[in-house]
JSON list of C-alpha atoms in Angstrom, two decimals:
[
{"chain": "A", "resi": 250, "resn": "UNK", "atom": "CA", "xyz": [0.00, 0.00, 0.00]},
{"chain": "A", "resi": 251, "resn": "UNK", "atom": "CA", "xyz": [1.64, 3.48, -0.86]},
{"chain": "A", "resi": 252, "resn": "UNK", "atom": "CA", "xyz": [2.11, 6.09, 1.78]},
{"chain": "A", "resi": 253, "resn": "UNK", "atom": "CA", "xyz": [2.74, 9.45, 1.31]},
{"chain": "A", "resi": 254, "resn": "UNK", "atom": "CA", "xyz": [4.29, 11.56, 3.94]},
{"chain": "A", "resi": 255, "resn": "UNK", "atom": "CA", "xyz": [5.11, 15.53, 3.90]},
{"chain": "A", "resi": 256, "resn": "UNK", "atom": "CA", "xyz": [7.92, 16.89, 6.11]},
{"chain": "A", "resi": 257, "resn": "UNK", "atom": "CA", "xyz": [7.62, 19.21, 8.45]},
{"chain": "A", "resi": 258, "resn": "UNK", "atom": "CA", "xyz": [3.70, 19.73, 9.16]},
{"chain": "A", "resi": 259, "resn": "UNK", "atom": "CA", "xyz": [4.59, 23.48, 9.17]},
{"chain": "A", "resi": 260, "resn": "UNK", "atom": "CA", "xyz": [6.84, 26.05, 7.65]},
{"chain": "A", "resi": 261, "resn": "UNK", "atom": "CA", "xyz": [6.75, 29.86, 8.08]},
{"chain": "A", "resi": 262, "resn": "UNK", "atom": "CA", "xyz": [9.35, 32.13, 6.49]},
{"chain": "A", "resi": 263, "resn": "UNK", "atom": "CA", "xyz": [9.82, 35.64, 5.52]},
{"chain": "A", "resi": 264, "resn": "UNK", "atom": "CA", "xyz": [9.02, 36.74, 2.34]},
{"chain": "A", "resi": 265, "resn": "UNK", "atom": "CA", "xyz": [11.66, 36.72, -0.58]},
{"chain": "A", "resi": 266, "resn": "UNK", "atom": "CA", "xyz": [13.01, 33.46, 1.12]},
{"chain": "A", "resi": 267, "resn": "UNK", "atom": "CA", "xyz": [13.25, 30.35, -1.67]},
{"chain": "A", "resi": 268, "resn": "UNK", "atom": "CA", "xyz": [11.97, 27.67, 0.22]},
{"chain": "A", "resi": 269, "resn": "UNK", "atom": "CA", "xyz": [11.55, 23.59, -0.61]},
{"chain": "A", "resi": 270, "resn": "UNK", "atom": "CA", "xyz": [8.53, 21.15, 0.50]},
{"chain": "A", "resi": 271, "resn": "UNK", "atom": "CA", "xyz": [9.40, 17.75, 0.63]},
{"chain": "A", "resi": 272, "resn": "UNK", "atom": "CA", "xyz": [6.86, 14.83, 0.22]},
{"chain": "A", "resi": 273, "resn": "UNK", "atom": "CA", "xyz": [8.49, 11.07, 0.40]},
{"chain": "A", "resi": 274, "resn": "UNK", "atom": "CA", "xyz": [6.51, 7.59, -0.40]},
{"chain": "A", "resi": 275, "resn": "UNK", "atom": "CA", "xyz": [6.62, 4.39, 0.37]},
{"chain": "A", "resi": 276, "resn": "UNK", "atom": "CA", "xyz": [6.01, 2.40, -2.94]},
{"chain": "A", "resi": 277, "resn": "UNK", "atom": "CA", "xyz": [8.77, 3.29, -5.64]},
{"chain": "A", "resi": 278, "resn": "UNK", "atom": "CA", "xyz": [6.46, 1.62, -8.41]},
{"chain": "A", "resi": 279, "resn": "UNK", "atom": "CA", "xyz": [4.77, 5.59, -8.19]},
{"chain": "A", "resi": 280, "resn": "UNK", "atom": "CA", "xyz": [3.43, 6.34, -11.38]},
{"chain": "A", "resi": 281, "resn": "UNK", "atom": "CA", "xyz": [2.98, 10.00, -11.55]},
{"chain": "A", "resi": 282, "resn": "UNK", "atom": "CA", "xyz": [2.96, 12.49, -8.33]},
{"chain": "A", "resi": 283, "resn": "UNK", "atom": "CA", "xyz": [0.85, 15.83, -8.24]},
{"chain": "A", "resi": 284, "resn": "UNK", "atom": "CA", "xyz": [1.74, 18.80, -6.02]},
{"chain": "A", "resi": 285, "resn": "UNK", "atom": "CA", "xyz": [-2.01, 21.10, -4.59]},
{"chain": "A", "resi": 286, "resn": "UNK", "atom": "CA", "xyz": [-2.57, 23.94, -3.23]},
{"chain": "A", "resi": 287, "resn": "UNK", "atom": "CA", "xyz": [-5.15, 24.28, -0.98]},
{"chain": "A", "resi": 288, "resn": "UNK", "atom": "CA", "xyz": [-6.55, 27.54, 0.47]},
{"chain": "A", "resi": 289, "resn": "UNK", "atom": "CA", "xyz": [-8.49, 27.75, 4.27]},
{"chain": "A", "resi": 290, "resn": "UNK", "atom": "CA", "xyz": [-12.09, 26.49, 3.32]},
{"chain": "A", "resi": 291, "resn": "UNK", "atom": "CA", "xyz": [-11.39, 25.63, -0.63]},
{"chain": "A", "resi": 292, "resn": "UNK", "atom": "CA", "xyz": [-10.97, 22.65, -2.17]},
{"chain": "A", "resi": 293, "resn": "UNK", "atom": "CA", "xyz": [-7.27, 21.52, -3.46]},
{"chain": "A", "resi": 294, "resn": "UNK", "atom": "CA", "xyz": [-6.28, 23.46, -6.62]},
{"chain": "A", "resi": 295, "resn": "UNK", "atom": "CA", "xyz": [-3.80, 21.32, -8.84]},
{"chain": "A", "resi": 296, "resn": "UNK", "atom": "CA", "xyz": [-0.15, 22.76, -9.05]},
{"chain": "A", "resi": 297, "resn": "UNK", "atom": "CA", "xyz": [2.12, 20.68, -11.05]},
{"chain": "A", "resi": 298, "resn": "UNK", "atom": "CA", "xyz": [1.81, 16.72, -12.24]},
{"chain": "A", "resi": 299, "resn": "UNK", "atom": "CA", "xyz": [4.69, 14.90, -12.70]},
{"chain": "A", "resi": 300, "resn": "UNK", "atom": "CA", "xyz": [4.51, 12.13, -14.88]},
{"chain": "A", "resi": 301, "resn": "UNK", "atom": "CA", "xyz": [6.34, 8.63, -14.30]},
{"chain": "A", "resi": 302, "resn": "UNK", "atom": "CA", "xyz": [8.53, 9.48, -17.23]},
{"chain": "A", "resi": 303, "resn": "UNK", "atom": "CA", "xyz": [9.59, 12.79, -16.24]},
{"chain": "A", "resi": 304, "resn": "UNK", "atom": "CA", "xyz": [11.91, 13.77, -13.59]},
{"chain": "A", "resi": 305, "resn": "UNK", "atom": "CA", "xyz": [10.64, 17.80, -13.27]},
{"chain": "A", "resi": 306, "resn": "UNK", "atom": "CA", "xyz": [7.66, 20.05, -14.21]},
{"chain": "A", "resi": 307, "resn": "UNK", "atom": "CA", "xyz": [7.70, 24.18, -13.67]},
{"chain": "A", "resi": 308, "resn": "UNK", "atom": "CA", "xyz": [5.51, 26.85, -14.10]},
{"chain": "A", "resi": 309, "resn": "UNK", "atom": "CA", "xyz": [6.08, 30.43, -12.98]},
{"chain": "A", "resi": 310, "resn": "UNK", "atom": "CA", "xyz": [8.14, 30.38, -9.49]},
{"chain": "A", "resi": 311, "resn": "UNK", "atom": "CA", "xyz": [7.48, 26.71, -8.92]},
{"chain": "A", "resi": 312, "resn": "UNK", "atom": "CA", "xyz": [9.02, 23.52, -9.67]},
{"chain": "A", "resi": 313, "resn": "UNK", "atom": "CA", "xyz": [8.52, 20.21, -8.60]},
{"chain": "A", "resi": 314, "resn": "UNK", "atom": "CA", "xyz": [11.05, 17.18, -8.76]},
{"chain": "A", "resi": 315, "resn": "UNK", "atom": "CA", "xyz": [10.34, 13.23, -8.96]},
{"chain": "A", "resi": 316, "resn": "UNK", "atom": "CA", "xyz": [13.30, 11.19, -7.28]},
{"chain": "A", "resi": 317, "resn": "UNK", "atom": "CA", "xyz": [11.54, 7.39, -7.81]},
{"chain": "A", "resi": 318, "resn": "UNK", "atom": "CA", "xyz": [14.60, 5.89, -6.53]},
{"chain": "A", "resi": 319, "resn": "UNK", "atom": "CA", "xyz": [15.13, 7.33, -3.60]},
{"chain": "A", "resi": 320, "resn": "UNK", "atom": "CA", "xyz": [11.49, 8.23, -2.66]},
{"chain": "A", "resi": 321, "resn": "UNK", "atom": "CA", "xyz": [10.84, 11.50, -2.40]},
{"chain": "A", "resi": 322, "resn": "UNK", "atom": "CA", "xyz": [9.44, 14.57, -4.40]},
{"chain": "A", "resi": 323, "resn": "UNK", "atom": "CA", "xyz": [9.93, 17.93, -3.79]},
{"chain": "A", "resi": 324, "resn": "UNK", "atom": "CA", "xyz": [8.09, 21.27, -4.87]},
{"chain": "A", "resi": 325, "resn": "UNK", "atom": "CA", "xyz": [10.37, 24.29, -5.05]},
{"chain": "A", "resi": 326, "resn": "UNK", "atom": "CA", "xyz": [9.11, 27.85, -4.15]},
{"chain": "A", "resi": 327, "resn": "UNK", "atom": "CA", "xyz": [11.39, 31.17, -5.51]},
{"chain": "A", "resi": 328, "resn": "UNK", "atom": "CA", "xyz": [11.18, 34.40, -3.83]},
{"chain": "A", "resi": 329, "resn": "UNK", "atom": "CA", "xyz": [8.26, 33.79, -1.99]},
{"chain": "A", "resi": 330, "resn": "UNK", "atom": "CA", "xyz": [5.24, 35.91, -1.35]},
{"chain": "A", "resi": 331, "resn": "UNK", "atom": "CA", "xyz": [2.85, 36.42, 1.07]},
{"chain": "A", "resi": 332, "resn": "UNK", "atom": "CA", "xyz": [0.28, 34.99, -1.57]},
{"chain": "A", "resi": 333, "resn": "UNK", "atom": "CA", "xyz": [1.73, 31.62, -1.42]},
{"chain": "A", "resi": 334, "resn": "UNK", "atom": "CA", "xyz": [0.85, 30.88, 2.73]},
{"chain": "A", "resi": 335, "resn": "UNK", "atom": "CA", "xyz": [-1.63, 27.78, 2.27]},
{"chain": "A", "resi": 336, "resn": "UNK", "atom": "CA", "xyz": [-1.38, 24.00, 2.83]},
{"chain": "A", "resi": 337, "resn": "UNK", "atom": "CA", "xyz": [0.69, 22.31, -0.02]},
{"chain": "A", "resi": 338, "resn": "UNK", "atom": "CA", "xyz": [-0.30, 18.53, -0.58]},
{"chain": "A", "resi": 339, "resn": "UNK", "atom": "CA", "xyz": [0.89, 15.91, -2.87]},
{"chain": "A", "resi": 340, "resn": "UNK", "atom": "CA", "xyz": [-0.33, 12.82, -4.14]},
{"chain": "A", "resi": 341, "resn": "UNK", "atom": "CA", "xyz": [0.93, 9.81, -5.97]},
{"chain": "A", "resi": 342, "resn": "UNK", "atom": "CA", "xyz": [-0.73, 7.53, -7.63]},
{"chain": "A", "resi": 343, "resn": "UNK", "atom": "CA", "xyz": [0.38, 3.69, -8.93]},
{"chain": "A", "resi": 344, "resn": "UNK", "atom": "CA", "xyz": [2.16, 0.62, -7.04]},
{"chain": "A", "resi": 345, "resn": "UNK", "atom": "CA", "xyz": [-0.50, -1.89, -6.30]},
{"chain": "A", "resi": 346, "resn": "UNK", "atom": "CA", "xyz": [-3.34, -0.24, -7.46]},
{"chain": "A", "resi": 347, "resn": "UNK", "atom": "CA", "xyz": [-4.17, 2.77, -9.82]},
{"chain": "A", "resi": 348, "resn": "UNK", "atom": "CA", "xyz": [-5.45, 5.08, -6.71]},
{"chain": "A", "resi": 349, "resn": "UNK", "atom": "CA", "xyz": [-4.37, 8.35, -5.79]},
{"chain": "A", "resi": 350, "resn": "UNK", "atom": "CA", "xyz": [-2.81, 8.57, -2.19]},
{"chain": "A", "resi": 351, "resn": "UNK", "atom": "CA", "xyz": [-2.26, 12.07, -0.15]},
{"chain": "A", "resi": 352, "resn": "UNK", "atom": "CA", "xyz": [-0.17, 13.05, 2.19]},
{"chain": "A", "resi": 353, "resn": "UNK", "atom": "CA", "xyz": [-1.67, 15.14, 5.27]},
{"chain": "A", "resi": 354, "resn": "UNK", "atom": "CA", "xyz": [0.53, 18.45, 4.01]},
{"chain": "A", "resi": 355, "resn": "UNK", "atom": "CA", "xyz": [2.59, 21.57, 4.73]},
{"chain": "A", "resi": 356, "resn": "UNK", "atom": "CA", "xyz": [0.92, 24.57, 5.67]},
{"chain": "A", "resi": 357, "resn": "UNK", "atom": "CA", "xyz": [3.51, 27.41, 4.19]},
{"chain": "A", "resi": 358, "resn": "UNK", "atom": "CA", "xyz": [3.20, 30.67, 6.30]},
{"chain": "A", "resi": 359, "resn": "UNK", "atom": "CA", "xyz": [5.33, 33.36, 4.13]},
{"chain": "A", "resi": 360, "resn": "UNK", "atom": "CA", "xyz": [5.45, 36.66, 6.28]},
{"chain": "A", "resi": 361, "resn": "UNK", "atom": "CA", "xyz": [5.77, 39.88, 5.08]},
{"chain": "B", "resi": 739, "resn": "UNK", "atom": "CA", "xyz": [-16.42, 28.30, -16.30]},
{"chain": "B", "resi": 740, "resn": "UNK", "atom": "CA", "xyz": [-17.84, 26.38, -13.56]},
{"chain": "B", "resi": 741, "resn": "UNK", "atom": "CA", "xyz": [-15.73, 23.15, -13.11]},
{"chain": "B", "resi": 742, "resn": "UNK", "atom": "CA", "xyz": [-16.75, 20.91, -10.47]},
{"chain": "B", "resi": 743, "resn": "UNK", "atom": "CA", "xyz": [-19.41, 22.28, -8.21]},
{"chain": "B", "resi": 744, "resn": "UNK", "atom": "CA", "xyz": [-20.64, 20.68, -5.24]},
{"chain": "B", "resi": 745, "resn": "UNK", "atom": "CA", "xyz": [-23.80, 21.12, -3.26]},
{"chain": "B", "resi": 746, "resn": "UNK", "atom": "CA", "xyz": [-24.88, 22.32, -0.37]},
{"chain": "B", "resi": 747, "resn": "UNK", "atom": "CA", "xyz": [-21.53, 24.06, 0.88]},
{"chain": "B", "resi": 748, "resn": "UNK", "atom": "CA", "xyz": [-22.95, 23.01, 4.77]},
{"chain": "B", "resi": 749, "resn": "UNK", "atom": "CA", "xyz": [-25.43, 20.67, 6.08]},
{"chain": "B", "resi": 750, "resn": "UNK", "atom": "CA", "xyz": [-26.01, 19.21, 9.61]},
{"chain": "B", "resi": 751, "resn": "UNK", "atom": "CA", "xyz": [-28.14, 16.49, 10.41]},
{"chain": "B", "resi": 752, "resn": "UNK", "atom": "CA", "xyz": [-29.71, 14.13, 13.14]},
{"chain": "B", "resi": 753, "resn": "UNK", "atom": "CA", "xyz": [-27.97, 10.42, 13.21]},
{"chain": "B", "resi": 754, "resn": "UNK", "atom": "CA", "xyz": [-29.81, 8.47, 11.32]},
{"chain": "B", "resi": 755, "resn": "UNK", "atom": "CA", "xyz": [-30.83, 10.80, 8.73]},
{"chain": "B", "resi": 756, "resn": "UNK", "atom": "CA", "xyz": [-29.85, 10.22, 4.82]},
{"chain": "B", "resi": 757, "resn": "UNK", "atom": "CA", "xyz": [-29.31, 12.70, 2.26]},
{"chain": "B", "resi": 758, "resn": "UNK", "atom": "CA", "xyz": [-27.19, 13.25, -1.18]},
{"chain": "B", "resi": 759, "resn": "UNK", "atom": "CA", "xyz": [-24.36, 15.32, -1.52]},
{"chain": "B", "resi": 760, "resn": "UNK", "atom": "CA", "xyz": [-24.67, 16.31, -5.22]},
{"chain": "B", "resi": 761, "resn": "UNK", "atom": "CA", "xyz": [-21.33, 16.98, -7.25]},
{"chain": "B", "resi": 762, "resn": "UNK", "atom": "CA", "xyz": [-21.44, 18.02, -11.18]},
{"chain": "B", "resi": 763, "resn": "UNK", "atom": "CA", "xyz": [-18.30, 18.63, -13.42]},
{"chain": "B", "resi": 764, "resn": "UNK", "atom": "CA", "xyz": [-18.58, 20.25, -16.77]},
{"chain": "B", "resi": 765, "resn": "UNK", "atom": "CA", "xyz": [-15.31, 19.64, -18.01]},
{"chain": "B", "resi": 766, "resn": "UNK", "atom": "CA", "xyz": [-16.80, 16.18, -20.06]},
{"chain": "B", "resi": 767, "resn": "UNK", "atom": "CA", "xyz": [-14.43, 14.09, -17.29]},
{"chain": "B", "resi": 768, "resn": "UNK", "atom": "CA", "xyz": [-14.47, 10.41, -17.20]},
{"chain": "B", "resi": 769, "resn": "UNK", "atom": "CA", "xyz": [-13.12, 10.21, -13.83]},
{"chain": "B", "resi": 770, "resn": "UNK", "atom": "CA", "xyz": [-15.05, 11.53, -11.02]},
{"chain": "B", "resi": 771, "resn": "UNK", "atom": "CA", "xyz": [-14.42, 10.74, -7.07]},
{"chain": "B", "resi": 772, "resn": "UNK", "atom": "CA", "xyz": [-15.36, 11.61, -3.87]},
{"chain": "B", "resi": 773, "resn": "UNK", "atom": "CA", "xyz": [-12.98, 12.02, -0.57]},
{"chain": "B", "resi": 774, "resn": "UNK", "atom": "CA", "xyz": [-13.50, 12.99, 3.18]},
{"chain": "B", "resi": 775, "resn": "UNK", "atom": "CA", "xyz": [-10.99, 15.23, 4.48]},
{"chain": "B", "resi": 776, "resn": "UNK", "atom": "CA", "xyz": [-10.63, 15.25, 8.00]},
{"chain": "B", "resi": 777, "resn": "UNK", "atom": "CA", "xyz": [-7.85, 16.66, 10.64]},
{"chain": "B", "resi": 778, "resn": "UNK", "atom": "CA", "xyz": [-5.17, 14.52, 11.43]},
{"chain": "B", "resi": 779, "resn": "UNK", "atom": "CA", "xyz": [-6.39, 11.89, 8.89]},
{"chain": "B", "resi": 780, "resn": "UNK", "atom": "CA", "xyz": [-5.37, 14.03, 5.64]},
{"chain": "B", "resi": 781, "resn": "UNK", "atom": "CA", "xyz": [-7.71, 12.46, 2.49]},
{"chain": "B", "resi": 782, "resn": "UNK", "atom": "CA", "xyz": [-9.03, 9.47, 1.75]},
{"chain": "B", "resi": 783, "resn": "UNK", "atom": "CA", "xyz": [-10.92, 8.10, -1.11]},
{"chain": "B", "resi": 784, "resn": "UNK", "atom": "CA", "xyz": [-14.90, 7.42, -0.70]},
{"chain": "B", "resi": 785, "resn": "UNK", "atom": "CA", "xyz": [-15.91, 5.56, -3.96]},
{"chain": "B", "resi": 786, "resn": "UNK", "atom": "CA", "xyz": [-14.80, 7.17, -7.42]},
{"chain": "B", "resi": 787, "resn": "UNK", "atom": "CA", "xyz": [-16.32, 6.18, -11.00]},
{"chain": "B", "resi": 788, "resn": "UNK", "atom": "CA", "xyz": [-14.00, 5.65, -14.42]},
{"chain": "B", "resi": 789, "resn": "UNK", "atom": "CA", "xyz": [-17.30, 6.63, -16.33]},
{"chain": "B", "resi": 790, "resn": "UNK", "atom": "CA", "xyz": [-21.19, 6.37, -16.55]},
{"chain": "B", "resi": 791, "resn": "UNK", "atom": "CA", "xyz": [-22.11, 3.25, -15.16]},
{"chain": "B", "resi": 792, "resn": "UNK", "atom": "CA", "xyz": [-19.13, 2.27, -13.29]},
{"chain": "B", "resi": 793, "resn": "UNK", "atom": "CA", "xyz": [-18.13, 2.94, -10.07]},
{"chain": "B", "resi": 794, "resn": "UNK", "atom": "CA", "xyz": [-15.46, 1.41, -7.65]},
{"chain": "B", "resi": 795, "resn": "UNK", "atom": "CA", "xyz": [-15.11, 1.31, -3.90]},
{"chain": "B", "resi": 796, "resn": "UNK", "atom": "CA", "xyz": [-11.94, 3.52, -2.45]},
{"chain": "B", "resi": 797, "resn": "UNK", "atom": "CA", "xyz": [-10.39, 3.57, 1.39]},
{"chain": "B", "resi": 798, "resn": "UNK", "atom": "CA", "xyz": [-13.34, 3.94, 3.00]},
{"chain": "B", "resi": 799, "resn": "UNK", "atom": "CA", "xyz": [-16.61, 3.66, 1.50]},
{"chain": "B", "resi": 800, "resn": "UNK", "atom": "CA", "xyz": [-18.85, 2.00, 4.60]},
{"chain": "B", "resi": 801, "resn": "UNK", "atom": "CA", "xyz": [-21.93, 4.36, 4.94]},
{"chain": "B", "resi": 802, "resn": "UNK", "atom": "CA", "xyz": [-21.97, 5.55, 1.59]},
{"chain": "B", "resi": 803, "resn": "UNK", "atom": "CA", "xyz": [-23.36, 4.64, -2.05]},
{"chain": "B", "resi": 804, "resn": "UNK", "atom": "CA", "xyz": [-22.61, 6.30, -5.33]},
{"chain": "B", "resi": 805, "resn": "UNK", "atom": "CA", "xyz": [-24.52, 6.31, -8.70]},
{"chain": "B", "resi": 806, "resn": "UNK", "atom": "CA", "xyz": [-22.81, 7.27, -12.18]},
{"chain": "B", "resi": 807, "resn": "UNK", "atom": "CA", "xyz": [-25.95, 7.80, -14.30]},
{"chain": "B", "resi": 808, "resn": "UNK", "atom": "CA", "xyz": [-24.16, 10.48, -16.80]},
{"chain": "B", "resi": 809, "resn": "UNK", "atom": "CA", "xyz": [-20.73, 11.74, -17.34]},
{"chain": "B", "resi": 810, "resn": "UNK", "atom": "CA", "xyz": [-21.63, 14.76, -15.53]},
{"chain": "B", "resi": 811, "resn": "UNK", "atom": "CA", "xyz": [-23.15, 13.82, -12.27]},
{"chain": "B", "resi": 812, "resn": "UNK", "atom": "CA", "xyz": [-21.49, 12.22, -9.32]},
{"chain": "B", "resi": 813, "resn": "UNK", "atom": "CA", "xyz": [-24.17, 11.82, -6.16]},
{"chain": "B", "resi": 814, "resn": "UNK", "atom": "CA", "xyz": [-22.41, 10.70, -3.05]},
{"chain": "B", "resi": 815, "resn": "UNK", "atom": "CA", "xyz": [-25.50, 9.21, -0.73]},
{"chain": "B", "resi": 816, "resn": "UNK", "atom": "CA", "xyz": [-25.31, 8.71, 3.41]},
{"chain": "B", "resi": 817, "resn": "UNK", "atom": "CA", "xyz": [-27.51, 5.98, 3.95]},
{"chain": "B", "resi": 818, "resn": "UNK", "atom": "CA", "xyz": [-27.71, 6.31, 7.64]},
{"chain": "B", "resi": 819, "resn": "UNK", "atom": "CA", "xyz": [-25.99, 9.30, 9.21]},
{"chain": "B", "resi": 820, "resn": "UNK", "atom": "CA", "xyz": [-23.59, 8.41, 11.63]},
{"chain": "B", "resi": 821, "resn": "UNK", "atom": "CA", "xyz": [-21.42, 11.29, 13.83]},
{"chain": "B", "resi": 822, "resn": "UNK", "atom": "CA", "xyz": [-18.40, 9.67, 12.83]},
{"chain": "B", "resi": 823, "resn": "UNK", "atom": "CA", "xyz": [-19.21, 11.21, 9.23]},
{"chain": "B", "resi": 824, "resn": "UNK", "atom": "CA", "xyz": [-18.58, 14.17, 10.60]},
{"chain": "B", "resi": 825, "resn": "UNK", "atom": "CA", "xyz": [-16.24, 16.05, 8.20]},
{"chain": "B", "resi": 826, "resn": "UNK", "atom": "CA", "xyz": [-15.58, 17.53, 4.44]},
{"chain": "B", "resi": 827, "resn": "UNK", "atom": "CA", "xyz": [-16.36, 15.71, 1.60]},
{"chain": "B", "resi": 828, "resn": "UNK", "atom": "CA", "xyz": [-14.60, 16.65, -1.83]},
{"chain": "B", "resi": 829, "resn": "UNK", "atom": "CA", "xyz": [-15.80, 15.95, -5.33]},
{"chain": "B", "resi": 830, "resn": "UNK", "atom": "CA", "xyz": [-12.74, 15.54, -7.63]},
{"chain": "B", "resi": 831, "resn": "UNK", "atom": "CA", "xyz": [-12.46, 14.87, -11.28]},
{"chain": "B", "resi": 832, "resn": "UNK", "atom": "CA", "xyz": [-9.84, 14.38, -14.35]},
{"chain": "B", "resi": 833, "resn": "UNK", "atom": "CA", "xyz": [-9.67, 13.09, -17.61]},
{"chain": "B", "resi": 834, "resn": "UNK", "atom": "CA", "xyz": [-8.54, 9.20, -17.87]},
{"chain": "B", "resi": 835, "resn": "UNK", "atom": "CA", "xyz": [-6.63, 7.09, -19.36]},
{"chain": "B", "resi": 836, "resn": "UNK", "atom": "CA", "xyz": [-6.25, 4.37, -17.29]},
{"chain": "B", "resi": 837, "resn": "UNK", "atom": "CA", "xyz": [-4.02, 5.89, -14.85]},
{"chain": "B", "resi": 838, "resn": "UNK", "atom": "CA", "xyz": [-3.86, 9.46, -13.07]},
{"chain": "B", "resi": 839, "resn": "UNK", "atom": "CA", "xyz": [-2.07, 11.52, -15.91]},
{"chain": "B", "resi": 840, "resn": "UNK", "atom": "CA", "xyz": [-4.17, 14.33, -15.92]},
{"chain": "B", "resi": 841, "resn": "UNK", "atom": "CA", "xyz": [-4.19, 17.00, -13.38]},
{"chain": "B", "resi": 842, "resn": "UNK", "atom": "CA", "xyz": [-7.28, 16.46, -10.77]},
{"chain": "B", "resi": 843, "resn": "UNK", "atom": "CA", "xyz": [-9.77, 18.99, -10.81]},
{"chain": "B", "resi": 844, "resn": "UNK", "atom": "CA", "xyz": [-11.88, 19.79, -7.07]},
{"chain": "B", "resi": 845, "resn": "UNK", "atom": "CA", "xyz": [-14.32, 21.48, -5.73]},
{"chain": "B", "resi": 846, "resn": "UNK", "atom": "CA", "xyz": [-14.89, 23.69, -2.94]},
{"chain": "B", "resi": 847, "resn": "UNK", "atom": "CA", "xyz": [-16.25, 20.61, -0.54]},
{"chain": "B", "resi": 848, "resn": "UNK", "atom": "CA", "xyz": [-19.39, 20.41, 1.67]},
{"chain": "B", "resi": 849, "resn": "UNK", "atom": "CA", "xyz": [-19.05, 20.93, 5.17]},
{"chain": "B", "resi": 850, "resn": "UNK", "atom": "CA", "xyz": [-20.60, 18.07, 6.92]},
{"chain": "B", "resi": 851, "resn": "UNK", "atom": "CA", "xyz": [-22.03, 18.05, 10.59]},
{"chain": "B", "resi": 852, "resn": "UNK", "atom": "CA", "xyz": [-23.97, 14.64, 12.03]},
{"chain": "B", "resi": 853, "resn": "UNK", "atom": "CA", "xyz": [-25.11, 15.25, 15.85]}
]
């Protein structure tokens, strides 16, 4: 069964600062891994999707890596903003069954 | 451009009581599925569909039913109400291929409260 896990639970840091979320799993058979956004009281807003052939994906200030090997994915924030404090989740999806499994999250405080 | 819209955006009931949480997509999605978010617990997978007609149990699906009678419509049903359902349910949806290669699309969730 893959588990997802998200390191730390909580991350505040002043604005400008480049930062890094990390999200390991269990289950290196991971097809493809998507990073979300989610905002207090909104529903999870799709960031980047890494497919199981690909090792990045960017857009704009983030980008997100795919290490199968050793586990772990990480999303990569430059110069951040105060816009970017939510909760950052990712998901992968494969091993023994085609399901989507989340980790429980970073919430990203970015102060001004 | 609506997306995936889910309604009501709160509800409480009695235990015992059954209702339908209602979840549309306009995006012509195959893939449609409903989680529970809850604190401490992160997501977990209800039921989800692969298209009209088919649907598939997820993590935990005891307590609830699902129907895929179109491509658009995704009803998630509480049979019997139970304060241990408790929590927010999201409707998500994609495009598929077999596999998760398409980004997933939510919506804003329904705040559930059984007393």
């Amino acid at each position: 069964k893959q588990e997802v896990t998200q390191i730390p639970a909580a991350l505040s840091v002043p604005e400008g600062e480049n930062l890094v979320l990390n999200c390991s799993f269990t289950d290196s058979a991971i097809y493809n891994l998507q990073w979300f956004r989610q905002d207090p009281g909104k529903g999870l807003t799709s960031l980047l999707l890494i497919q199981s052939s690909q090792r990045e994906q960017t857009s704009g200030r983030l980008n997100a890596s795919l290490d199968k090997s050793s586990g772990r994915s990480t999303l990569y924030i430059a110069a951040s903003q105060p816009g970017d404090s939510a909760t950052y989740l990712c998901a992968g999806s494969g091993g023994s069954n085609y399901k989507l499994t989340f980790g429980k999250g970073t919430l990203l405080t970015v102060n001004p | 451009n609506a997306g995936v819209t889910q309604t009501p955006k709160f509800q409480v009931l009695k235990t015992g009581q059954s209702m339908t949480l209602q979840c549309a997509q306009d995006m012509n999605h195959e893939y449609m599925s409903w989680y529970r978010q809850d604190p401490g617990m992160g997501l977990r997978l209800i039921h989800y569909s692969v298209g009209a007609g088919i649907t598939d149990q997820g993590e935990v699906p005891n307590g609830y039913n699902v129907s895929r009678s179109t491509t658009e419509d995704f009803p998630l049903r509480l049979l019997s109400a139970a304060p241990s359902q408790t929590s927010v349910y999201f409707c998500a949806s994609s495009y598929w291929d077999g596999a998760y290669n398409s980004p997933l699309h939510f919506g804003n969730g329904t705040r559930l409260t059984v007393t």
